[in-house]
Coordinates of C-alpha atoms in Angstrom, one line a residue:
X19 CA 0.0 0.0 0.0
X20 CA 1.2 3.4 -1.0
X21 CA 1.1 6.0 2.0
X22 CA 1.3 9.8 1.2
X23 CA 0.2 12.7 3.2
X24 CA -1.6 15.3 1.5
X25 CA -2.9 19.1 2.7
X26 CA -6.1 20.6 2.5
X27 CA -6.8 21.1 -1.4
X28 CA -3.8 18.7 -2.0
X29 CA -4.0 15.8 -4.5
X30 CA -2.9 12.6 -6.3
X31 CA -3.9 11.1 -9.8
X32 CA -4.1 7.7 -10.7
X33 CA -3.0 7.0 -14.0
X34 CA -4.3 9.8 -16.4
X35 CA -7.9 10.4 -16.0
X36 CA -8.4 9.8 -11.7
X37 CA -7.7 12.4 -9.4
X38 CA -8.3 12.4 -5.7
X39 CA -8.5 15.8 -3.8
X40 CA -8.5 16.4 -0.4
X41 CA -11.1 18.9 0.5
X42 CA -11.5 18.9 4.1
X43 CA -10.3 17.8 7.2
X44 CA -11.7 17.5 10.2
X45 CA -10.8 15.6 13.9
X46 CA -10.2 12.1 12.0
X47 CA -12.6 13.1 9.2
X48 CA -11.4 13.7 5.9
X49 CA -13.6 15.2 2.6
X50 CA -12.3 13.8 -0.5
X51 CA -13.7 14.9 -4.0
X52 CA -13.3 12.1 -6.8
X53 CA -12.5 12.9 -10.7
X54 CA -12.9 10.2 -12.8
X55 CA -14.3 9.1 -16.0
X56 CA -18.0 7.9 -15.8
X57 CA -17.3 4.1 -17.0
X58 CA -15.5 4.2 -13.2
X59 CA -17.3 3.0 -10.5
X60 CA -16.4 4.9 -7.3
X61 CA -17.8 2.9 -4.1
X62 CA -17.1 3.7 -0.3
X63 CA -15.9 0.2 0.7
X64 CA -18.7 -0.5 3.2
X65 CA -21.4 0.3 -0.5
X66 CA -18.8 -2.1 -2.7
X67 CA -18.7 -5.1 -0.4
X68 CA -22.8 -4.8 0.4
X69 CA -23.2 -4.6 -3.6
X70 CA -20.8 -7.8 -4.2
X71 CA -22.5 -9.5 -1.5
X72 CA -26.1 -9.2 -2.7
X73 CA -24.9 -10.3 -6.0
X74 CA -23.1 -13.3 -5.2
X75 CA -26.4 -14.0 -3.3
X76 CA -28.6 -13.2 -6.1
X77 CA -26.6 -15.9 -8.5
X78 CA -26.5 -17.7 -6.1
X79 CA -30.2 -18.5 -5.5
X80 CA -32.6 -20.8 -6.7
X81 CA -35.1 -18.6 -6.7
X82 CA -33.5 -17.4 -9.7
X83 CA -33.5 -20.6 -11.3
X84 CA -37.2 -21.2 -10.7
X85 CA -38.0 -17.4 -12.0
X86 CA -36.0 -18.6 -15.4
X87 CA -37.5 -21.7 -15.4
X88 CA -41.3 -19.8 -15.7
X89 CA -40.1 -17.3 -18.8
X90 CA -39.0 -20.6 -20.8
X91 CA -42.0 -22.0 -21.8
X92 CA -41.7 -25.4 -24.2
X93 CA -42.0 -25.4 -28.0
X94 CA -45.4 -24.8 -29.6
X95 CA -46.0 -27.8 -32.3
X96 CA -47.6 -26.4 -35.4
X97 CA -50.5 -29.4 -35.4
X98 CA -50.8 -28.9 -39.2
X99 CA -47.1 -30.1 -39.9
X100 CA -45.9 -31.9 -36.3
X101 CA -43.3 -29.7 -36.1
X102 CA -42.3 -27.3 -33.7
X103 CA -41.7 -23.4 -34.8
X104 CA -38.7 -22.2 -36.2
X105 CA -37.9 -26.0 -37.5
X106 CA -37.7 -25.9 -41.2

């Protein structure tokens, strides 16, 4: 892990298009402000392990499974030619 102090109004980039400022500080608060690109997700890491949590849990049920299982509905048969649709 990198360590580096920083002043109020202070920052760091990460790579070319991330920067982190520090905006405010506090007792052992700190404010930081966040630029970076839209197509990057900026979690708090209490928000990013909640949101992979409830995901594992969501592929992980077979609640899923069952909800799949009712959009799926079996071939028609076309009664006029015994075959089902989209069968040449």
């Amino acid at each position: 892990m990198l360590v580096l102090s920083r002043k109020k109004g202070q920052s760091l980039n990460i790579g070319d298009n991330i920067r982190i400022v520090l905006l405010e500080v506090a007792g052992d608060t700190a404010r930081i402000g966040i630029e970076a690109p839209p197509e990057v997700a900026v979690y708090r890491s209490e928000i990013y392990r909640a949101i992979r949590r409830e995901n594992m849990e969501a592929i992980t049920s077979r609640d899923i499974l069952a909800e799949f299982g009712s959009l799926v509905k079996p071939a028609e048969t076309d009664k006029k030619l015994g075959k089902k649709f989209g069968q040449p």
